[in-house]
Short mmCIF file of C-alpha atoms and ligand atoms in Angstrom, two decimals:
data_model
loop_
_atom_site.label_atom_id
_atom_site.label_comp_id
_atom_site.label_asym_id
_atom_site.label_seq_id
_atom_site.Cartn_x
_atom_site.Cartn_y
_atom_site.Cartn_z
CA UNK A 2 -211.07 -131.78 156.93
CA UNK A 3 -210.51 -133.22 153.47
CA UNK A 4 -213.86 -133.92 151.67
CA UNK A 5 -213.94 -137.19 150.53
CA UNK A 6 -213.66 -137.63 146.72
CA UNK A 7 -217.21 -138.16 144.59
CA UNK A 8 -217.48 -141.77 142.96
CA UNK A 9 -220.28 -142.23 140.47
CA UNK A 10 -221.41 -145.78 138.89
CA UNK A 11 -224.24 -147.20 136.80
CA UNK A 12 -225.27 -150.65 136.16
CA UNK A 13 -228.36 -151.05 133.41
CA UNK A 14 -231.12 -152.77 134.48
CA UNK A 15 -231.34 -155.27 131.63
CA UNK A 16 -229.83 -159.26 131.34
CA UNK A 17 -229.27 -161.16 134.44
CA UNK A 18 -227.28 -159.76 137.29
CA UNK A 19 -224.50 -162.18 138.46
CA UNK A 20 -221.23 -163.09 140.54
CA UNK A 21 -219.32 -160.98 138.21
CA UNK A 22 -221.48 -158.17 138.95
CA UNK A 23 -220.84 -158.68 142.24
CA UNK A 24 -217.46 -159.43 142.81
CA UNK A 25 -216.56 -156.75 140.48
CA UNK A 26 -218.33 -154.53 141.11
CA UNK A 27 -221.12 -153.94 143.50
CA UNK A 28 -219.10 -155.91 146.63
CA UNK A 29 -216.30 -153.57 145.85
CA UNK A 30 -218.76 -150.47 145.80
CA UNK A 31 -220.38 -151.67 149.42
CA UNK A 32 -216.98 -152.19 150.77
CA UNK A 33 -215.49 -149.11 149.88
CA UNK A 34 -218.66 -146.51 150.85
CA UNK A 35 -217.12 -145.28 153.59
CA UNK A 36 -213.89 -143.51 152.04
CA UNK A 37 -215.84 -141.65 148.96
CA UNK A 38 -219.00 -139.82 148.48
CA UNK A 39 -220.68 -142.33 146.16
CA UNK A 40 -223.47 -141.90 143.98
CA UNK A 41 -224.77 -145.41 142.51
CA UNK A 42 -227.41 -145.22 139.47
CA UNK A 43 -229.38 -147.37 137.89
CA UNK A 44 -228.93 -146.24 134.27
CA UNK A 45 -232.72 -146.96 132.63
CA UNK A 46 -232.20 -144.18 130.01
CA UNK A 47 -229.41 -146.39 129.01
CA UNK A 48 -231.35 -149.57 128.86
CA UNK A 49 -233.43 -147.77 126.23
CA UNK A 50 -231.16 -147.88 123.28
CA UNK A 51 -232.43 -151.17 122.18
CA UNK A 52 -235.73 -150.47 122.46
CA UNK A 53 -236.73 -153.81 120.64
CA UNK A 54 -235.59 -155.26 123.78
CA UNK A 55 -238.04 -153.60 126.10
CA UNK A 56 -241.27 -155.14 127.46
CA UNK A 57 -242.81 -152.50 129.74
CA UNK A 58 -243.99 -154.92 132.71
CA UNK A 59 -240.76 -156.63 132.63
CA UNK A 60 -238.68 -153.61 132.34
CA UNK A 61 -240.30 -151.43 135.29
CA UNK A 62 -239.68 -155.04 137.30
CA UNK A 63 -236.17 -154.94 136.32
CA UNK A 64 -235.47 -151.58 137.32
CA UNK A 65 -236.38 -151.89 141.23
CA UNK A 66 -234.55 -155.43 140.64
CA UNK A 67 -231.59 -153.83 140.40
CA UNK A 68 -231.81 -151.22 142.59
CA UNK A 69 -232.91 -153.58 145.26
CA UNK A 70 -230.21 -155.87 144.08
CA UNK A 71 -227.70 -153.09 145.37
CA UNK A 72 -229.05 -152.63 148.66
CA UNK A 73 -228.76 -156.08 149.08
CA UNK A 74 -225.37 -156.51 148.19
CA UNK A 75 -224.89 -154.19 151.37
CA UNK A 76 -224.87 -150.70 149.41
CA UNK A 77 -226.50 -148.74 152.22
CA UNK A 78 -228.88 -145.82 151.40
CA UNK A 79 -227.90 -143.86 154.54
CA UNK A 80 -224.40 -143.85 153.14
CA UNK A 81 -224.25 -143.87 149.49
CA UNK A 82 -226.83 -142.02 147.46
CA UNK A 83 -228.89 -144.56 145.17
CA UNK A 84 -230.98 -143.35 142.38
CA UNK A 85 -233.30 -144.47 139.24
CA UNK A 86 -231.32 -141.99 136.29
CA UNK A 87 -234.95 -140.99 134.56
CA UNK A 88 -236.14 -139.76 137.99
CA UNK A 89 -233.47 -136.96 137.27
CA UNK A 90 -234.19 -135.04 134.22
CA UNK A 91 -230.96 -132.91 134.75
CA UNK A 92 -229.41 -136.24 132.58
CA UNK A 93 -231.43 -135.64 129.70
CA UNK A 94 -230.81 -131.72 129.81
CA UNK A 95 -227.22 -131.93 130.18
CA UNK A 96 -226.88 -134.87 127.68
CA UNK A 97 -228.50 -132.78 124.85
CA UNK A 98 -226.40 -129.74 125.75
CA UNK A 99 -223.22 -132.38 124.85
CA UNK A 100 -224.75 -133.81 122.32
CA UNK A 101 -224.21 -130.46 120.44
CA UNK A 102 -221.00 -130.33 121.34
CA UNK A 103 -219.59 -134.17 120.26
CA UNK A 104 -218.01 -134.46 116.70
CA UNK A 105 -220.52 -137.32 115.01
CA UNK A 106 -216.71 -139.13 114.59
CA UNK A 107 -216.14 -139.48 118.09
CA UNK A 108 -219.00 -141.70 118.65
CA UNK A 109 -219.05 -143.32 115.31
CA UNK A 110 -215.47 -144.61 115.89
CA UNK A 111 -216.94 -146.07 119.76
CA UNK A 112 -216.54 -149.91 119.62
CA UNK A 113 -219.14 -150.31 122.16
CA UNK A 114 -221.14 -148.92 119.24
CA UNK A 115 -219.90 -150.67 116.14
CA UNK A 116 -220.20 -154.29 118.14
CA UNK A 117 -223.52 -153.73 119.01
CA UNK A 118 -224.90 -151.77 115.46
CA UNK A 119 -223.23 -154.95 113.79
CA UNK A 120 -225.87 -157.22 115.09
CA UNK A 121 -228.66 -155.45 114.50
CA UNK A 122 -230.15 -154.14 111.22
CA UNK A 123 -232.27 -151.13 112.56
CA UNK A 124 -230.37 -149.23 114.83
CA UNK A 125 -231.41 -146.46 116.86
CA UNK A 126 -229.99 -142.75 117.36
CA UNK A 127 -229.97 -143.44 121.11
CA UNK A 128 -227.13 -146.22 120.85
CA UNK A 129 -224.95 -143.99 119.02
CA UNK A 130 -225.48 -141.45 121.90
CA UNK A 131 -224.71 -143.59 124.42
CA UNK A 132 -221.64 -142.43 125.56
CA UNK A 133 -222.80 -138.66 125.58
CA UNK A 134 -225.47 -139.61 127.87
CA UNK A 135 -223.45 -141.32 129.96
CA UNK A 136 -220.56 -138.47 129.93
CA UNK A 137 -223.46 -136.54 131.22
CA UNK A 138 -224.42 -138.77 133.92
CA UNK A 139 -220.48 -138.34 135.52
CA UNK A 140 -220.04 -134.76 134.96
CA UNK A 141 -223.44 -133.78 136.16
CA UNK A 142 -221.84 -135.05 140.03
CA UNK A 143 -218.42 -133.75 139.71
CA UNK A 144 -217.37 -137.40 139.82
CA UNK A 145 -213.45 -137.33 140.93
CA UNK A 146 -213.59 -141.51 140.46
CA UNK A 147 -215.78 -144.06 138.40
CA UNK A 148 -215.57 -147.43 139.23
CA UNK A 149 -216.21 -149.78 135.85
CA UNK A 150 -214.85 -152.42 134.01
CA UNK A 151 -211.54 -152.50 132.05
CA UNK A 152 -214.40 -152.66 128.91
CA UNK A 153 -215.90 -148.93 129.74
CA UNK A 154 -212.66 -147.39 129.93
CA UNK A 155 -212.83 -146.13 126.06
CA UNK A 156 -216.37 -144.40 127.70
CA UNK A 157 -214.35 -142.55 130.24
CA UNK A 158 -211.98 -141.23 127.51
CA UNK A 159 -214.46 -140.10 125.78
CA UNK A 160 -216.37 -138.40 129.00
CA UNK A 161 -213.14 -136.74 129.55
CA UNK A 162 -212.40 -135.42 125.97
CA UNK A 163 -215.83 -133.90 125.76
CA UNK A 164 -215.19 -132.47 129.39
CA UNK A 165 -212.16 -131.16 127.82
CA UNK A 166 -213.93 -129.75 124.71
CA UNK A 167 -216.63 -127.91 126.67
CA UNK A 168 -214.18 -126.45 129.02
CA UNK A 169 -212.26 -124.83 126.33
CA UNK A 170 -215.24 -123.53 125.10
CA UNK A 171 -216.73 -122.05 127.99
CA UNK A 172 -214.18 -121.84 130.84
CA UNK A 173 -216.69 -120.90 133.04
CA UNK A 174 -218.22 -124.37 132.84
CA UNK A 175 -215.49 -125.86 135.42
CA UNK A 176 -216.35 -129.52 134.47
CA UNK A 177 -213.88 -131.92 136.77
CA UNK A 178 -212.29 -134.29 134.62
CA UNK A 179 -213.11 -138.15 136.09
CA UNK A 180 -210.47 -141.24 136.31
CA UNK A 181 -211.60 -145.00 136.17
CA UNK A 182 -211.24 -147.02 138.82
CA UNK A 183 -210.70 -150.98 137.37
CA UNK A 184 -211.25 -153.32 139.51
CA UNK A 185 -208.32 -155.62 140.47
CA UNK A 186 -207.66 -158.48 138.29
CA UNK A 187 -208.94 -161.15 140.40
CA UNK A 188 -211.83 -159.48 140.54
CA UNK A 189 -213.11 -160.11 136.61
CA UNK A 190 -215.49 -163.22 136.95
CA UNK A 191 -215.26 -165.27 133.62
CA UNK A 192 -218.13 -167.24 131.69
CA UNK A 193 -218.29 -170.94 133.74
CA UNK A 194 -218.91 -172.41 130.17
CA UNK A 195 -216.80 -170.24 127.96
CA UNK A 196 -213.87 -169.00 130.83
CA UNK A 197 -212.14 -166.86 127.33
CA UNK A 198 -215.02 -164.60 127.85
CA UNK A 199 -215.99 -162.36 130.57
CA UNK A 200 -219.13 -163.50 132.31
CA UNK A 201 -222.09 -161.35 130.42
CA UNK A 202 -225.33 -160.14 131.54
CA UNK A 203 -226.94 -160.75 128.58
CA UNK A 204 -225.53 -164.05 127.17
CA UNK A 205 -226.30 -165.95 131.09
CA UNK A 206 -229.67 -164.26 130.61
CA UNK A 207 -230.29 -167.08 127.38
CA UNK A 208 -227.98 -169.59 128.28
CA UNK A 209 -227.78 -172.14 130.58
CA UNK A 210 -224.25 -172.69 132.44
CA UNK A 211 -223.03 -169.04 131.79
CA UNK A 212 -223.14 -167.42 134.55
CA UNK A 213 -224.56 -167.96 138.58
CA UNK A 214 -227.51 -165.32 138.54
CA UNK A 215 -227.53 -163.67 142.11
CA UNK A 216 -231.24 -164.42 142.21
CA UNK A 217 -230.73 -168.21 140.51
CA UNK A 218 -231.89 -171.33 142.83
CA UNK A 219 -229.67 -173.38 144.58
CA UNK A 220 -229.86 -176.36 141.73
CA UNK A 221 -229.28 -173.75 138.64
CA UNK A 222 -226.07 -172.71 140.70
CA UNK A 223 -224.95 -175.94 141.42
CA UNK A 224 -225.76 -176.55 138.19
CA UNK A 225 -223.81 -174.16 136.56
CA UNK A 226 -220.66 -174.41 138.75
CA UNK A 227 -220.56 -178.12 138.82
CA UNK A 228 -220.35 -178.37 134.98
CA UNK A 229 -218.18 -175.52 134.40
CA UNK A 230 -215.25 -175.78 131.71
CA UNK A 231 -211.75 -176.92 133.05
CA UNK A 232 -209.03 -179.33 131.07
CA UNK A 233 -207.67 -182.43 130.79
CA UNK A 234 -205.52 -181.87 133.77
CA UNK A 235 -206.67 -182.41 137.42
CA UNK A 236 -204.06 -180.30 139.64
CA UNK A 237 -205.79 -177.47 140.19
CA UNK A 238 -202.26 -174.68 140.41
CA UNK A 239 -202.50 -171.29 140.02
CA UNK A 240 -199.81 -171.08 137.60
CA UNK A 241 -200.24 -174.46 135.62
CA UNK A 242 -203.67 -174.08 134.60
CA UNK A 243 -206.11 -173.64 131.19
CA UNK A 244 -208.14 -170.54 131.45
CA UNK A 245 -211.45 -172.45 132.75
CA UNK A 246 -209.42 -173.59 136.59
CA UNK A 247 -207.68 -170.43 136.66
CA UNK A 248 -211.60 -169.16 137.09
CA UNK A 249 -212.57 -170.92 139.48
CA UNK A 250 -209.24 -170.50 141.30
CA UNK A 251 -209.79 -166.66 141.33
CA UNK A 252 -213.37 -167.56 142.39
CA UNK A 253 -212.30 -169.46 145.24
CA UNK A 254 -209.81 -166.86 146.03
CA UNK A 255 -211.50 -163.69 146.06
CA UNK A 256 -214.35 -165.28 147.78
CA UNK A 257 -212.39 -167.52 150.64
CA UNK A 258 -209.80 -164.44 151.37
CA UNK A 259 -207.21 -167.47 151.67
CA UNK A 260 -203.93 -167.36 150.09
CA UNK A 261 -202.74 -169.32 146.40
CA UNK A 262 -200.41 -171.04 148.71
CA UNK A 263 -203.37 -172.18 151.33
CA UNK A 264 -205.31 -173.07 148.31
CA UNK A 265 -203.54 -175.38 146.66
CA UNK A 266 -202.63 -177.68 149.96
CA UNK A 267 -206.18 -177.49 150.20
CA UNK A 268 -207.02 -179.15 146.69
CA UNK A 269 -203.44 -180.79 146.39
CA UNK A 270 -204.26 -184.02 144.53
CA UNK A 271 -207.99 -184.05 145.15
CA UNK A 272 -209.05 -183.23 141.34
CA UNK A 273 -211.27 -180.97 140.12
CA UNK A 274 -214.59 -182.26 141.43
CA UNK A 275 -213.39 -180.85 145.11
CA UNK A 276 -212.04 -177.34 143.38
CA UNK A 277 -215.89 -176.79 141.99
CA UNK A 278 -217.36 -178.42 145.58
CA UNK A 279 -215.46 -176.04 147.24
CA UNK A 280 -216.14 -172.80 144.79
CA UNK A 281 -219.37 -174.12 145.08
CA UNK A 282 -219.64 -173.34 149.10
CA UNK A 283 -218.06 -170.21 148.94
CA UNK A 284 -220.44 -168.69 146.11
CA UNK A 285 -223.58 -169.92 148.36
CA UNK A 286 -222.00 -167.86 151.28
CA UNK A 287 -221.58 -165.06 149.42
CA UNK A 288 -225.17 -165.32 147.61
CA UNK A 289 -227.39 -166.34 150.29
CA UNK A 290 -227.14 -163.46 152.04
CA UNK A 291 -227.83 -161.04 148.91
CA UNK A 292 -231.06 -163.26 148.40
CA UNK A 293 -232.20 -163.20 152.26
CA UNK A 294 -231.94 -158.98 151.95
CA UNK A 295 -233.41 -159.04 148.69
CA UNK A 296 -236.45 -161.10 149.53
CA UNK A 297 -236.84 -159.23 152.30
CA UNK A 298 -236.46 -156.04 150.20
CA UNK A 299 -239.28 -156.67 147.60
CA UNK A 300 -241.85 -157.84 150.19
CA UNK A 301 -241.69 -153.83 151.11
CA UNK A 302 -242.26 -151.72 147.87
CA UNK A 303 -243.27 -148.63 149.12
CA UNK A 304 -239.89 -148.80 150.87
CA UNK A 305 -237.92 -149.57 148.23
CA UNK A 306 -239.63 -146.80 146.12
CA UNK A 307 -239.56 -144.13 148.89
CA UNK A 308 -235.56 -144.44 149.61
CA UNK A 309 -235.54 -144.16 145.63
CA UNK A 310 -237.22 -141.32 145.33
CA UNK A 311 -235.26 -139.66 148.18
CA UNK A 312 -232.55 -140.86 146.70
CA UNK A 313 -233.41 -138.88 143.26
CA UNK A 314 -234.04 -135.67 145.24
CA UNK A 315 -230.36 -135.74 146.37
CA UNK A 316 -228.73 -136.68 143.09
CA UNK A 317 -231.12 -133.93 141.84
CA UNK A 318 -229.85 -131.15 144.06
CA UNK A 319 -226.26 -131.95 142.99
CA UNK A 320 -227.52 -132.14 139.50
CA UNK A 321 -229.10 -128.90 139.10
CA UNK A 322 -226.33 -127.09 140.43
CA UNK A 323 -223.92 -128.21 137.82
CA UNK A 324 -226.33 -128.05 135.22
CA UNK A 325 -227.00 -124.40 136.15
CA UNK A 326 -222.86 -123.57 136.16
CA UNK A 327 -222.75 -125.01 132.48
CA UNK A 328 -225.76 -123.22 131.23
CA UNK A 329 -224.57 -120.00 132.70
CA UNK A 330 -221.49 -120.63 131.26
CA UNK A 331 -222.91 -120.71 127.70
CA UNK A 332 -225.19 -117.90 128.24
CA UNK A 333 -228.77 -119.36 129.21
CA UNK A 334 -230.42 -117.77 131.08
CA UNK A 335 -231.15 -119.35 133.70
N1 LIG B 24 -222.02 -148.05 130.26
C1 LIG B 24 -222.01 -148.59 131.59
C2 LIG B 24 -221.98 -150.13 131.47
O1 LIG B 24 -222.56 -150.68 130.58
C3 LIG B 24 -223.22 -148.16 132.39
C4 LIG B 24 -223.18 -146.70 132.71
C5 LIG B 24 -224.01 -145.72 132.23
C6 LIG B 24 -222.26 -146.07 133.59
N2 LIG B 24 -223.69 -144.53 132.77
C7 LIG B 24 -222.62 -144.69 133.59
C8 LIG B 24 -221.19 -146.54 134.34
C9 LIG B 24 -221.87 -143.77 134.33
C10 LIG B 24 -220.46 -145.60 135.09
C11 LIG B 24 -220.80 -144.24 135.08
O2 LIG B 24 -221.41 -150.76 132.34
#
């Protein structure tokens, strides 16, 4: 038998999860745990970087958010191993171990990094290491695939260069080398008020109309969707369209599993209030479900915690074996 191939993805558990989020990304996770061996993280190491950001209440409620929030979108713990990243301290280890190995030019030439140092006058020395943590967080699994957005791809570059680097160094190391796996193109949600940029975590966290939150009420969804930007036109066309219908064509699209052809009979010369009425129905199929499970989800938190924690001991396991191949291969002891 061929053993499946490992996926690995993280989300942060910081901003306000959303459609994009889901469409993108955790839907296409749920449906595809069957073919791979997948290994889903909640990154909170990551969500450290800005500390100024961090309020420890809210942040220990946002990390079993999240990790609820992928159970519910039908990630299922007997399949797919889910984990909180600073229950495994084999990320830390490994990530300092890289650390000494990345040229400081490598990560000062990230533009993850320079966008997010430019708005802020005190950065720390954890948001220049982002990358090497999160190079650690793929190698440490063997990850074969890792399923992100078109805007992490310069992070998987970089994971792979420093696999490179170490494996030169110490051959005995045998880091596998990881591919990205983008997301088709239908699949990238875009801001309802701003549809030239992708639909953001943090910006729908402050602002009204961004995004639909997968935990927002009915009426902020509605909301949101029926005042989302369109144009002057109103023949909603796949092909003939400003950047605002072509959104909530995709939307309708990816979420209906109709054809462009279907969809366009369906709308042809009804205007754009029906187009956002109809988006509208499909995105409260798809979310009602998530916030059934999820409700469900938090009124158990000893559950929730326990499949975490077995969850960790798992990861862990994998974890420590790899660390204990590159530490060998340097000349630890171990
Ligand atoms: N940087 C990723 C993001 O912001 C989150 C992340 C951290 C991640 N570690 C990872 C994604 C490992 C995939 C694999 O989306």
């Amino acid at each position: 038998m061929v053993s499946k191939q490992r996926v690995f993805s993280g989300v942060q558990p910081t901003g306000k999860l959303h459609l994009g989020n889901y469409i993108g990304a955790l839907k296409q996770w749920a449906d595809h745990q069957d073919e791979y061996d997948n290994i889903f993280c909640v990154v909170d190491l990551h969500a450290i970087t800005i500390p100024e950001a961090i309020n420890p209440k809210l942040f220990r409620a946002k990390i079993l958010e999240v990790a609820a929030l992928y159970i519910a979108c039908g990630i299922d713990p007997a399949k797919s191993t889910i984990f909180l990243q600073s229950q495994v301290p084999e990320h830390s280890e490994l990530a300092w171990v890289l650390n000494c190995l990345t040229p400081l030019g490598w990560l000062q030439r990230m533009t993850q990094f320079k966008d997010k140092a430019g708005k802020s006058d005190s950065i720390g020395t954890g948001l220049l290491d982002y990358p090497v943590l999160m190079a650690a967080d793929i190698l440490l699994y063997d990850t074969q695939k890792v399923p992100v957005g078109e805007d992490q791809k310069q992070h998987i570059e970089f994971t792979r260069d420093l696999a490179q680097r170490l494996n030169t160094m110490f051959p005995e190391a045998k880091l596998v080398m990881p591919a990205p796996m983008i997301p088709p193109a239908g699949a990238r949600v875009m801001g309802l008020d701003d549809p030239t940029v992708k639909m953001s975590k943090s910006i729908g966290e402050t602002k009204k109309g961004h995004s639909v939150g997968l935990l927002d009420t009915p009426g902020d969804i509605k909301k949101a969707i029926m005042s989302a930007q369109t144009d002057s036109d109103n023949e909603a066309r796949f092909d003939h369209c400003g950047p605002g219908v072509r959104n909530l064509l995709d939307l309708y699209l990816v979420l209906s599993g109709l054809s462009k052809h279907e969809i366009e009979e369906k709308f042809h010369g009804q205007g754009y209030g029906a187009l956002k009425k109809g988006v509208l129905e499909q995105v409260m199929a798809a979310v009602e479900p998530v916030q059934a499970r999820f409700n469900e989800l938090t009124k158990d938190q000893a559950y929730l915690e326990e499949t975490l924690r077995q969850g960790a001991d798992r990861a862990r396991g994998i974890a420590a074996s790899t660390l204990k191949r590159v530490k060998e291969a340097i000349g630890f002891v171990v």
